[in-house]
Amino acid sequence: MEWSACLDEYEKLVIRMTTPRVVIDNAVCPKATVVKVDSARKHGILLEAVQVLTDLNLSIKKAYISSDGRWFMDVFHVTDLKGNKITDKSVINYIEQSLVTIHYGRTTGSNGLTALELTGTDRVGLLSEGRPIEDTQQIDRIEARLRNVLKGDNDIRSAKTMVSMAVTHTERRLHQMMFADRDYERKPILQPSGDSPVVTVQNWVERDYSVVNVQCKDRTKLLFDVLCTLTDMEYTVFHATIKTSGDRAYQEFYIRHADGTPISSEPERQRVIQCLQAAVERRASEGVRLELCTLDRQGLLADVTRTFRENGLNVTRAEVSTTRDMALNVFYVTDAIGNPADPKLIESVRQKIGLSSLKVKELPPLDYHQEAEKEDQTAGVAGTVLLSLGSLVKWNLYHLGLIRSYS
């Protein structure tokens, strides 16, 4: 490491002590790449580490998280979306360099773009109701128009807009906006299909921890979404165990408030359950996944979403981006009442937009093919608390590679 001439020896020591130590190993596990991170502990640093991995669309199959005093130690078992190890050296180097800097915080610049943050009541066809605005200097006019679009005709809730020249992590910011809007208190317009997440919270009085268990269908970025909510609610994760089996995910967190106290009331416990259920369900991919890849142009998004609306398709989630002169968009669509869209209707929409540009694409199933192994069963699921903190710490230290055996 090269040192700046202006740093004294104490400053160099502080940097050495707080800089995370990162080890990426493809040999220790036959089915996943193991990423180990040791660092000084601070609020939100676990989320920063997970954010690095999820930004690369890596799937976290297992994780063991433990903190001791002012230090935290994490082990992540990760694969790509196809279930393969991470072997690309450029990706491995990027992970190492990004994780080394997490202690100092990571922000995403605006790249010269203005960020418009919009919050309002959802309805079918909302995304297609924007209109091109010629005078880009009139920010107040833009905000007023967007409020009208969001408010609609019979909306008793006021629409909110915010203009910013710089943003933090985009998906992180979306969680903050929805949490601030108290989305967890409202029922969705389109009811999600399938099983709902099971969240339990109970206190371990002897150790002053609140134990949070989340059991749900596994999907990409699940751990990131849960940690965003716990961080926004000002809880600190001291220990955690994350596991997946087939298409199911099991997450257990030992948390406290920033002042070191556990959850102290039944209303607070219920609020945590509501918020975590909402965090899991926000990204639930309801509907057919459509990928649009075409030359970008003014009004493209409005034209595509208007075609969806005119053909009775509702966009439940969208990821919109541009790379140079190409538009790279992903849409999840259902029919107008939330049921699966008719395949013939999807094909008709594809023909109108362009068969080569708009394609139906399903993500591969998140299935972690593990070799049979005997796992300790003391880590509970859906509310079963470990018999002692010592067993959890020893279990995690074993997987963190800090002790040779655990029995």
GROMACS .gro file of C-alpha atoms in nm:
model
  407
    1MET     CA    1   0.000   0.000   0.000
    2GLU     CA    2   0.137   0.342  -0.097
    3TRP     CA    3   0.102   0.612   0.167
    4SER     CA    4   0.042   0.982   0.115
    5ALA     CA    5   0.327   1.199   0.243
    6CYS     CA    6   0.084   1.398   0.459
    7LEU     CA    7  -0.018   1.098   0.672
    8ASP     CA    8   0.144   1.053   1.011
    9GLU     CA    9   0.210   0.712   1.167
   10TYR     CA   10  -0.110   0.719   1.374
   11GLU     CA   11  -0.325   0.784   1.065
   12LYS     CA   12  -0.150   0.499   0.884
   13LEU     CA   13  -0.223   0.268   1.180
   14VAL     CA   14  -0.591   0.364   1.180
   15ILE     CA   15  -0.616   0.290   0.806
   16ARG     CA   16  -0.448  -0.050   0.855
   17MET     CA   17  -0.685  -0.137   1.139
   18THR     CA   18  -1.008  -0.027   0.965
   19THR     CA   19  -0.939  -0.148   0.611
   20PRO     CA   20  -1.131  -0.473   0.557
   21ARG     CA   21  -0.939  -0.790   0.485
   22VAL     CA   22  -1.095  -0.976   0.192
   23VAL     CA   23  -1.026  -1.334   0.083
   24ILE     CA   24  -1.197  -1.493  -0.219
   25ASP     CA   25  -1.158  -1.871  -0.241
   26ASN     CA   26  -1.277  -2.108  -0.514
   27ALA     CA   27  -1.117  -2.419  -0.364
   28VAL     CA   28  -1.283  -2.462  -0.026
   29CYS     CA   29  -1.639  -2.521  -0.153
   30PRO     CA   30  -1.719  -2.744  -0.453
   31LYS     CA   31  -2.032  -2.557  -0.563
   32ALA     CA   32  -1.979  -2.190  -0.472
   33THR     CA   33  -1.719  -1.915  -0.445
   34VAL     CA   34  -1.645  -1.828  -0.082
   35VAL     CA   35  -1.596  -1.459   0.001
   36LYS     CA   36  -1.458  -1.378   0.348
   37VAL     CA   37  -1.461  -1.025   0.489
   38ASP     CA   38  -1.306  -0.915   0.819
   39SER     CA   39  -1.343  -0.551   0.919
   40ALA     CA   40  -1.397  -0.304   1.198
   41ARG     CA   41  -1.769  -0.291   1.275
   42LYS     CA   42  -1.984   0.012   1.207
   43HIS     CA   43  -2.354   0.063   1.144
   44GLY     CA   44  -2.452  -0.033   0.790
   45ILE     CA   45  -2.124  -0.195   0.688
   46LEU     CA   46  -2.286  -0.540   0.650
   47LEU     CA   47  -2.536  -0.390   0.405
   48GLU     CA   48  -2.250  -0.227   0.212
   49ALA     CA   49  -2.078  -0.565   0.173
   50VAL     CA   50  -2.395  -0.740   0.056
   51GLN     CA   51  -2.464  -0.451  -0.183
   52VAL     CA   52  -2.131  -0.509  -0.358
   53LEU     CA   53  -2.226  -0.872  -0.424
   54THR     CA   54  -2.587  -0.812  -0.529
   55ASP     CA   55  -2.489  -0.528  -0.765
   56LEU     CA   56  -2.306  -0.793  -0.966
   57ASN     CA   57  -2.622  -1.008  -0.973
   58LEU     CA   58  -2.453  -1.272  -0.759
   59SER     CA   59  -2.673  -1.512  -0.565
   60ILE     CA   60  -2.588  -1.554  -0.195
   61LYS     CA   61  -2.652  -1.919  -0.114
   62LYS     CA   62  -2.515  -1.916   0.239
   63ALA     CA   63  -2.379  -1.658   0.478
   64TYR     CA   64  -2.234  -1.667   0.827
   65ILE     CA   65  -2.210  -1.334   1.004
   66SER     CA   66  -2.063  -1.272   1.346
   67SER     CA   67  -1.931  -0.971   1.535
   68ASP     CA   68  -1.715  -0.959   1.842
   69GLY     CA   69  -1.681  -0.622   2.012
   70ARG     CA   70  -1.578  -0.373   1.745
   71TRP     CA   71  -1.495  -0.631   1.477
   72PHE     CA   72  -1.717  -0.821   1.236
   73MET     CA   73  -1.648  -1.131   1.029
   74ASP     CA   74  -1.856  -1.249   0.733
   75VAL     CA   75  -1.846  -1.548   0.502
   76PHE     CA   76  -2.059  -1.552   0.187
   77HIS     CA   77  -2.111  -1.851  -0.045
   78VAL     CA   78  -2.198  -1.699  -0.383
   79THR     CA   79  -2.269  -1.811  -0.739
   80ASP     CA   80  -2.379  -1.642  -1.057
   81LEU     CA   81  -2.746  -1.661  -1.159
   82LYS     CA   82  -2.681  -1.993  -1.335
   83GLY     CA   83  -2.542  -2.147  -1.017
   84ASN     CA   84  -2.177  -2.141  -1.125
   85LYS     CA   85  -1.871  -2.028  -0.933
   86ILE     CA   86  -1.720  -1.687  -1.002
   87THR     CA   87  -1.411  -1.752  -1.214
   88ASP     CA   88  -1.371  -1.430  -1.413
   89LYS     CA   89  -1.058  -1.264  -1.273
   90SER     CA   90  -1.181  -0.915  -1.353
   91VAL     CA   91  -1.498  -0.977  -1.150
   92ILE     CA   92  -1.299  -1.125  -0.861
   93ASN     CA   93  -1.066  -0.823  -0.861
   94TYR     CA   94  -1.363  -0.587  -0.867
   95ILE     CA   95  -1.520  -0.764  -0.567
   96GLU     CA   96  -1.192  -0.744  -0.371
   97GLN     CA   97  -1.136  -0.376  -0.449
   98SER     CA   98  -1.497  -0.281  -0.370
   99LEU     CA   99  -1.510  -0.471  -0.041
  100VAL     CA  100  -1.182  -0.319   0.074
  101THR     CA  101  -1.337   0.030   0.053
  102ILE     CA  102  -1.673  -0.042   0.221
  103HIS     CA  103  -1.559   0.092   0.559
  104TYR     CA  104  -1.544   0.442   0.409
  105GLY     CA  105  -1.889   0.422   0.249
  106ARG     CA  106  -1.987   0.391  -0.114
  107THR     CA  107  -2.201   0.634  -0.310
  108THR     CA  108  -2.324   0.635  -0.666
  109GLY     CA  109  -2.287   0.963  -0.847
  110SER     CA  110  -2.552   1.101  -1.077
  111ASN     CA  111  -2.325   1.104  -1.387
  112GLY     CA  112  -2.454   1.451  -1.465
  113LEU     CA  113  -2.818   1.341  -1.459
  114THR     CA  114  -3.100   1.482  -1.250
  115ALA     CA  115  -3.278   1.228  -1.029
  116LEU     CA  116  -3.657   1.259  -1.001
  117GLU     CA  117  -3.803   1.068  -0.707
  118LEU     CA  118  -4.176   0.999  -0.735
  119THR     CA  119  -4.407   0.846  -0.474
  120GLY     CA  120  -4.780   0.796  -0.530
  121THR     CA  121  -5.063   0.546  -0.547
  122ASP     CA  122  -5.010   0.275  -0.807
  123ARG     CA  123  -5.266   0.194  -1.076
  124VAL     CA  124  -5.279   0.004  -1.402
  125GLY     CA  125  -5.105   0.193  -1.683
  126LEU     CA  126  -4.939   0.451  -1.457
  127LEU     CA  127  -4.595   0.410  -1.610
  128SER     CA  128  -4.727   0.495  -1.956
  129GLU     CA  129  -4.885   0.827  -1.853
  130GLY     CA  130  -4.571   1.040  -1.858
  131ARG     CA  131  -4.541   1.305  -2.130
  132PRO     CA  132  -4.226   1.443  -2.297
  133ILE     CA  133  -4.125   1.783  -2.152
  134GLU     CA  134  -3.943   2.009  -2.392
  135ASP     CA  135  -3.819   2.281  -2.154
  136THR     CA  136  -3.578   2.094  -1.929
  137GLN     CA  137  -3.488   2.410  -1.737
  138GLN     CA  138  -3.828   2.434  -1.571
  139ILE     CA  139  -3.791   2.187  -1.284
  140ASP     CA  140  -4.097   2.324  -1.104
  141ARG     CA  141  -4.312   2.256  -1.410
  142ILE     CA  142  -4.176   1.901  -1.429
  143GLU     CA  143  -4.261   1.838  -1.064
  144ALA     CA  144  -4.614   1.980  -1.103
  145ARG     CA  145  -4.685   1.765  -1.409
  146LEU     CA  146  -4.556   1.450  -1.242
  147ARG     CA  147  -4.768   1.517  -0.933
  148ASN     CA  148  -5.077   1.536  -1.157
  149VAL     CA  149  -4.986   1.205  -1.320
  150LEU     CA  150  -4.929   1.036  -0.985
  151LYS     CA  151  -5.234   1.183  -0.814
  152GLY     CA  152  -5.491   1.064  -1.068
  153ASP     CA  153  -5.861   1.146  -1.047
  154ASN     CA  154  -5.967   0.981  -0.721
  155ASP     CA  155  -5.652   0.971  -0.510
  156ILE     CA  156  -5.697   1.074  -0.148
  157ARG     CA  157  -5.324   1.052  -0.084
  158SER     CA  158  -5.102   1.335  -0.201
  159ALA     CA  159  -4.827   1.256  -0.448
  160LYS     CA  160  -4.469   1.335  -0.354
  161THR     CA  161  -4.180   1.436  -0.577
  162MET     CA  162  -3.819   1.520  -0.508
  163VAL     CA  163  -3.546   1.650  -0.738
  164SER     CA  164  -3.180   1.569  -0.674
  165MET     CA  165  -2.856   1.616  -0.868
  166ALA     CA  166  -2.697   1.318  -0.698
  167VAL     CA  167  -2.827   0.996  -0.549
  168THR     CA  168  -2.705   0.715  -0.331
  169HIS     CA  169  -2.742   0.357  -0.445
  170THR     CA  170  -3.061   0.350  -0.655
  171GLU     CA  171  -3.220   0.036  -0.512
  172ARG     CA  172  -3.114   0.137  -0.162
  173ARG     CA  173  -3.289   0.469  -0.214
  174LEU     CA  174  -3.608   0.298  -0.337
  175HIS     CA  175  -3.627   0.103  -0.011
  176GLN     CA  176  -3.585   0.425   0.186
  177MET     CA  177  -3.862   0.596  -0.012
  178MET     CA  178  -4.109   0.311   0.030
  179PHE     CA  179  -4.028   0.274   0.399
  180ALA     CA  180  -4.078   0.649   0.452
  181ASP     CA  181  -4.410   0.624   0.266
  182ARG     CA  182  -4.515   0.346   0.508
  183ASP     CA  183  -4.595   0.106   0.226
  184TYR     CA  184  -4.592  -0.180   0.476
  185GLU     CA  185  -4.923  -0.052   0.620
  186ARG     CA  186  -5.115  -0.078   0.291
  187LYS     CA  187  -5.249  -0.374   0.103
  188PRO     CA  188  -5.128  -0.401  -0.259
  189ILE     CA  189  -5.375  -0.329  -0.539
  190LEU     CA  190  -5.278  -0.656  -0.708
  191GLN     CA  191  -5.257  -0.936  -0.454
  192PRO     CA  192  -4.933  -1.137  -0.487
  193SER     CA  193  -4.970  -1.502  -0.576
  194GLY     CA  194  -4.796  -1.789  -0.403
  195ASP     CA  195  -4.694  -1.823  -0.040
  196SER     CA  196  -4.625  -1.517   0.172
  197PRO     CA  197  -4.301  -1.476   0.371
  198VAL     CA  198  -4.307  -1.602   0.729
  199VAL     CA  199  -4.140  -1.360   0.970
  200THR     CA  200  -4.109  -1.414   1.344
  201VAL     CA  201  -3.950  -1.194   1.610
  202GLN     CA  202  -3.883  -1.289   1.971
  203ASN     CA  203  -3.648  -1.173   2.241
  204TRP     CA  204  -3.364  -1.373   2.390
  205VAL     CA  205  -3.383  -1.209   2.731
  206GLU     CA  206  -3.070  -1.368   2.879
  207ARG     CA  207  -2.850  -1.221   2.603
  208ASP     CA  208  -3.042  -0.900   2.527
  209TYR     CA  209  -3.094  -0.993   2.162
  210SER     CA  210  -3.402  -0.985   1.946
  211VAL     CA  211  -3.403  -1.289   1.717
  212VAL     CA  212  -3.557  -1.235   1.373
  213ASN     CA  213  -3.635  -1.530   1.147
  214VAL     CA  214  -3.738  -1.495   0.783
  215GLN     CA  215  -3.855  -1.793   0.579
  216CYS     CA  216  -3.967  -1.744   0.219
  217LYS     CA  217  -3.909  -1.839  -0.141
  218ASP     CA  218  -3.552  -1.767  -0.243
  219ARG     CA  219  -3.478  -1.504  -0.507
  220THR     CA  220  -3.199  -1.271  -0.612
  221LYS     CA  221  -3.118  -0.978  -0.380
  222LEU     CA  222  -3.330  -1.118  -0.097
  223LEU     CA  223  -3.065  -1.064   0.173
  224PHE     CA  224  -2.999  -0.711   0.044
  225ASP     CA  225  -3.370  -0.622   0.073
  226VAL     CA  226  -3.399  -0.756   0.429
  227LEU     CA  227  -3.083  -0.578   0.544
  228CYS     CA  228  -3.198  -0.250   0.387
  229THR     CA  229  -3.508  -0.258   0.606
  230LEU     CA  230  -3.325  -0.355   0.926
  231THR     CA  231  -3.072  -0.076   0.862
  232ASP     CA  232  -3.343   0.182   0.787
  233MET     CA  233  -3.513   0.085   1.115
  234GLU     CA  234  -3.184   0.157   1.297
  235TYR     CA  235  -3.116  -0.201   1.407
  236THR     CA  236  -2.767  -0.350   1.420
  237VAL     CA  237  -2.710  -0.710   1.314
  238PHE     CA  238  -2.462  -0.878   1.548
  239HIS     CA  239  -2.492  -1.238   1.428
  240ALA     CA  240  -2.674  -1.404   1.141
  241THR     CA  241  -2.700  -1.731   0.955
  242ILE     CA  242  -2.834  -1.743   0.599
  243LYS     CA  243  -2.915  -2.070   0.424
  244THR     CA  244  -3.095  -2.184   0.111
  245SER     CA  245  -3.241  -2.522   0.030
  246GLY     CA  246  -3.386  -2.574  -0.315
  247ASP     CA  247  -3.603  -2.270  -0.379
  248ARG     CA  248  -3.643  -2.179  -0.010
  249ALA     CA  249  -3.443  -1.929   0.194
  250TYR     CA  250  -3.396  -1.929   0.572
  251GLN     CA  251  -3.251  -1.624   0.744
  252GLU     CA  252  -3.185  -1.571   1.114
  253PHE     CA  253  -3.064  -1.241   1.259
  254TYR     CA  254  -2.961  -1.144   1.613
  255ILE     CA  255  -3.026  -0.771   1.639
  256ARG     CA  256  -3.029  -0.480   1.881
  257HIS     CA  257  -3.107  -0.113   1.869
  258ALA     CA  258  -2.818   0.129   1.818
  259ASP     CA  259  -2.814   0.181   2.198
  260GLY     CA  260  -2.768  -0.193   2.257
  261THR     CA  261  -3.124  -0.276   2.366
  262PRO     CA  262  -3.356  -0.538   2.210
  263ILE     CA  263  -3.709  -0.483   2.083
  264SER     CA  264  -3.907  -0.365   2.382
  265SER     CA  265  -4.278  -0.378   2.298
  266GLU     CA  266  -4.540  -0.579   2.111
  267PRO     CA  267  -4.626  -0.290   1.870
  268GLU     CA  268  -4.259  -0.260   1.779
  269ARG     CA  269  -4.236  -0.636   1.722
  270GLN     CA  270  -4.539  -0.628   1.493
  271ARG     CA  271  -4.395  -0.331   1.303
  272VAL     CA  272  -4.070  -0.520   1.237
  273ILE     CA  273  -4.269  -0.816   1.105
  274GLN     CA  274  -4.476  -0.592   0.877
  275CYS     CA  275  -4.174  -0.407   0.744
  276LEU     CA  276  -3.976  -0.723   0.669
  277GLN     CA  277  -4.272  -0.886   0.495
  278ALA     CA  278  -4.306  -0.575   0.279
  279ALA     CA  279  -3.931  -0.577   0.203
  280VAL     CA  280  -3.950  -0.937   0.079
  281GLU     CA  281  -4.263  -0.879  -0.128
  282ARG     CA  282  -4.156  -0.551  -0.293
  283ARG     CA  283  -3.929  -0.729  -0.539
  284ALA     CA  284  -4.151  -1.034  -0.587
  285SER     CA  285  -4.146  -1.089  -0.962
  286GLU     CA  286  -4.512  -1.124  -1.049
  287GLY     CA  287  -4.585  -1.187  -1.415
  288VAL     CA  288  -4.401  -1.262  -1.737
  289ARG     CA  289  -4.048  -1.123  -1.765
  290LEU     CA  290  -3.996  -0.923  -2.087
  291GLU     CA  291  -3.655  -0.790  -2.188
  292LEU     CA  292  -3.629  -0.495  -2.428
  293CYS     CA  293  -3.299  -0.432  -2.603
  294THR     CA  294  -3.305  -0.171  -2.879
  295LEU     CA  295  -3.160   0.160  -2.990
  296ASP     CA  296  -3.257   0.432  -2.745
  297ARG     CA  297  -3.464   0.728  -2.860
  298GLN     CA  298  -3.676   1.002  -2.710
  299GLY     CA  299  -4.017   0.872  -2.601
  300LEU     CA  300  -3.922   0.502  -2.626
  301LEU     CA  301  -4.029   0.413  -2.272
  302ALA     CA  302  -4.361   0.596  -2.310
  303ASP     CA  303  -4.433   0.420  -2.642
  304VAL     CA  304  -4.353   0.074  -2.506
  305THR     CA  305  -4.552   0.110  -2.184
  306ARG     CA  306  -4.845   0.265  -2.373
  307THR     CA  307  -4.849  -0.044  -2.597
  308PHE     CA  308  -4.863  -0.259  -2.284
  309ARG     CA  309  -5.154  -0.056  -2.145
  310GLU     CA  310  -5.352  -0.053  -2.470
  311ASN     CA  311  -5.326  -0.432  -2.487
  312GLY     CA  312  -5.440  -0.486  -2.128
  313LEU     CA  313  -5.099  -0.557  -1.973
  314ASN     CA  314  -5.002  -0.418  -1.634
  315VAL     CA  315  -4.636  -0.353  -1.543
  316THR     CA  316  -4.574  -0.484  -1.190
  317ARG     CA  317  -4.202  -0.405  -1.190
  318ALA     CA  318  -3.956  -0.242  -1.429
  319GLU     CA  319  -3.580  -0.194  -1.448
  320VAL     CA  320  -3.489   0.075  -1.700
  321SER     CA  321  -3.136   0.161  -1.807
  322THR     CA  322  -2.935   0.286  -2.104
  323THR     CA  323  -2.583   0.192  -2.206
  324ARG     CA  324  -2.438   0.433  -2.460
  325ASP     CA  325  -2.706   0.442  -2.732
  326MET     CA  326  -2.884   0.119  -2.631
  327ALA     CA  327  -3.193   0.087  -2.411
  328LEU     CA  328  -3.179  -0.217  -2.182
  329ASN     CA  329  -3.514  -0.255  -2.004
  330VAL     CA  330  -3.680  -0.535  -1.809
  331PHE     CA  331  -4.056  -0.547  -1.746
  332TYR     CA  332  -4.268  -0.788  -1.544
  333VAL     CA  333  -4.625  -0.787  -1.676
  334THR     CA  334  -4.960  -0.942  -1.580
  335ASP     CA  335  -5.311  -0.885  -1.707
  336ALA     CA  336  -5.509  -0.591  -1.568
  337ILE     CA  337  -5.622  -0.776  -1.252
  338GLY     CA  338  -5.292  -0.943  -1.170
  339ASN     CA  339  -5.343  -1.282  -1.332
  340PRO     CA  340  -5.089  -1.442  -1.571
  341ALA     CA  341  -5.099  -1.276  -1.910
  342ASP     CA  342  -5.229  -1.470  -2.211
  343PRO     CA  343  -4.929  -1.596  -2.416
  344LYS     CA  344  -5.111  -1.499  -2.738
  345LEU     CA  345  -5.144  -1.144  -2.605
  346ILE     CA  346  -4.774  -1.136  -2.521
  347GLU     CA  347  -4.687  -1.244  -2.875
  348SER     CA  348  -4.918  -0.976  -3.018
  349VAL     CA  349  -4.742  -0.708  -2.811
  350ARG     CA  350  -4.402  -0.841  -2.920
  351GLN     CA  351  -4.502  -0.810  -3.285
  352LYS     CA  352  -4.609  -0.448  -3.235
  353ILE     CA  353  -4.290  -0.351  -3.054
  354GLY     CA  354  -4.054  -0.578  -3.249
  355LEU     CA  355  -3.994  -0.950  -3.208
  356SER     CA  356  -3.618  -0.906  -3.216
  357SER     CA  357  -3.627  -0.622  -2.960
  358LEU     CA  358  -3.875  -0.754  -2.701
  359LYS     CA  359  -3.819  -1.106  -2.579
  360VAL     CA  360  -3.972  -1.329  -2.314
  361LYS     CA  361  -3.700  -1.443  -2.082
  362GLU     CA  362  -3.728  -1.641  -1.762
  363LEU     CA  363  -3.452  -1.637  -1.505
  364PRO     CA  364  -3.299  -1.977  -1.422
  365PRO     CA  365  -3.430  -2.132  -1.098
  366LEU     CA  366  -3.226  -2.051  -0.789
  367ASP     CA  367  -3.131  -2.406  -0.703
  368TYR     CA  368  -2.816  -2.469  -0.505
  369HIS     CA  369  -2.705  -2.826  -0.576
  370GLN     CA  370  -2.515  -2.914  -0.262
  371GLU     CA  371  -2.333  -3.230  -0.180
  372ALA     CA  372  -2.480  -3.410   0.119
  373GLU     CA  373  -2.336  -3.273   0.439
  374LYS     CA  374  -2.427  -3.293   0.805
  375GLU     CA  375  -2.527  -2.949   0.923
  376ASP     CA  376  -2.579  -2.845   1.280
  377GLN     CA  377  -2.952  -2.810   1.342
  378THR     CA  378  -2.938  -2.579   1.643
  379ALA     CA  379  -2.992  -2.271   1.425
  380GLY     CA  380  -3.368  -2.232   1.434
  381VAL     CA  381  -3.611  -2.145   1.159
  382ALA     CA  382  -3.932  -1.947   1.208
  383GLY     CA  383  -3.879  -1.869   1.572
  384THR     CA  384  -3.668  -2.145   1.729
  385VAL     CA  385  -3.393  -1.971   1.927
  386LEU     CA  386  -3.052  -2.127   1.974
  387LEU     CA  387  -2.989  -2.273   2.316
  388SER     CA  388  -2.691  -2.048   2.379
  389LEU     CA  389  -2.508  -1.762   2.215
  390GLY     CA  390  -2.190  -1.966   2.246
  391SER     CA  391  -2.319  -2.231   2.007
  392LEU     CA  392  -2.406  -1.967   1.744
  393VAL     CA  393  -2.069  -1.796   1.775
  394LYS     CA  394  -1.880  -2.126   1.754
  395TRP     CA  395  -2.090  -2.233   1.456
  396ASN     CA  396  -2.020  -1.911   1.271
  397LEU     CA  397  -1.652  -1.904   1.369
  398TYR     CA  398  -1.617  -2.253   1.222
  399HIS     CA  399  -1.759  -2.135   0.890
  400LEU     CA  400  -1.559  -1.815   0.913
  401GLY     CA  401  -1.249  -2.036   0.916
  402LEU     CA  402  -1.131  -1.919   1.259
  403ILE     CA  403  -1.154  -2.254   1.439
  404ARG     CA  404  -1.071  -2.598   1.306
  405SER     CA  405  -1.375  -2.798   1.418
  406TYR     CA  406  -1.713  -2.753   1.575
  407SER     CA  407  -1.889  -3.034   1.759
   0.00000   0.00000   0.00000
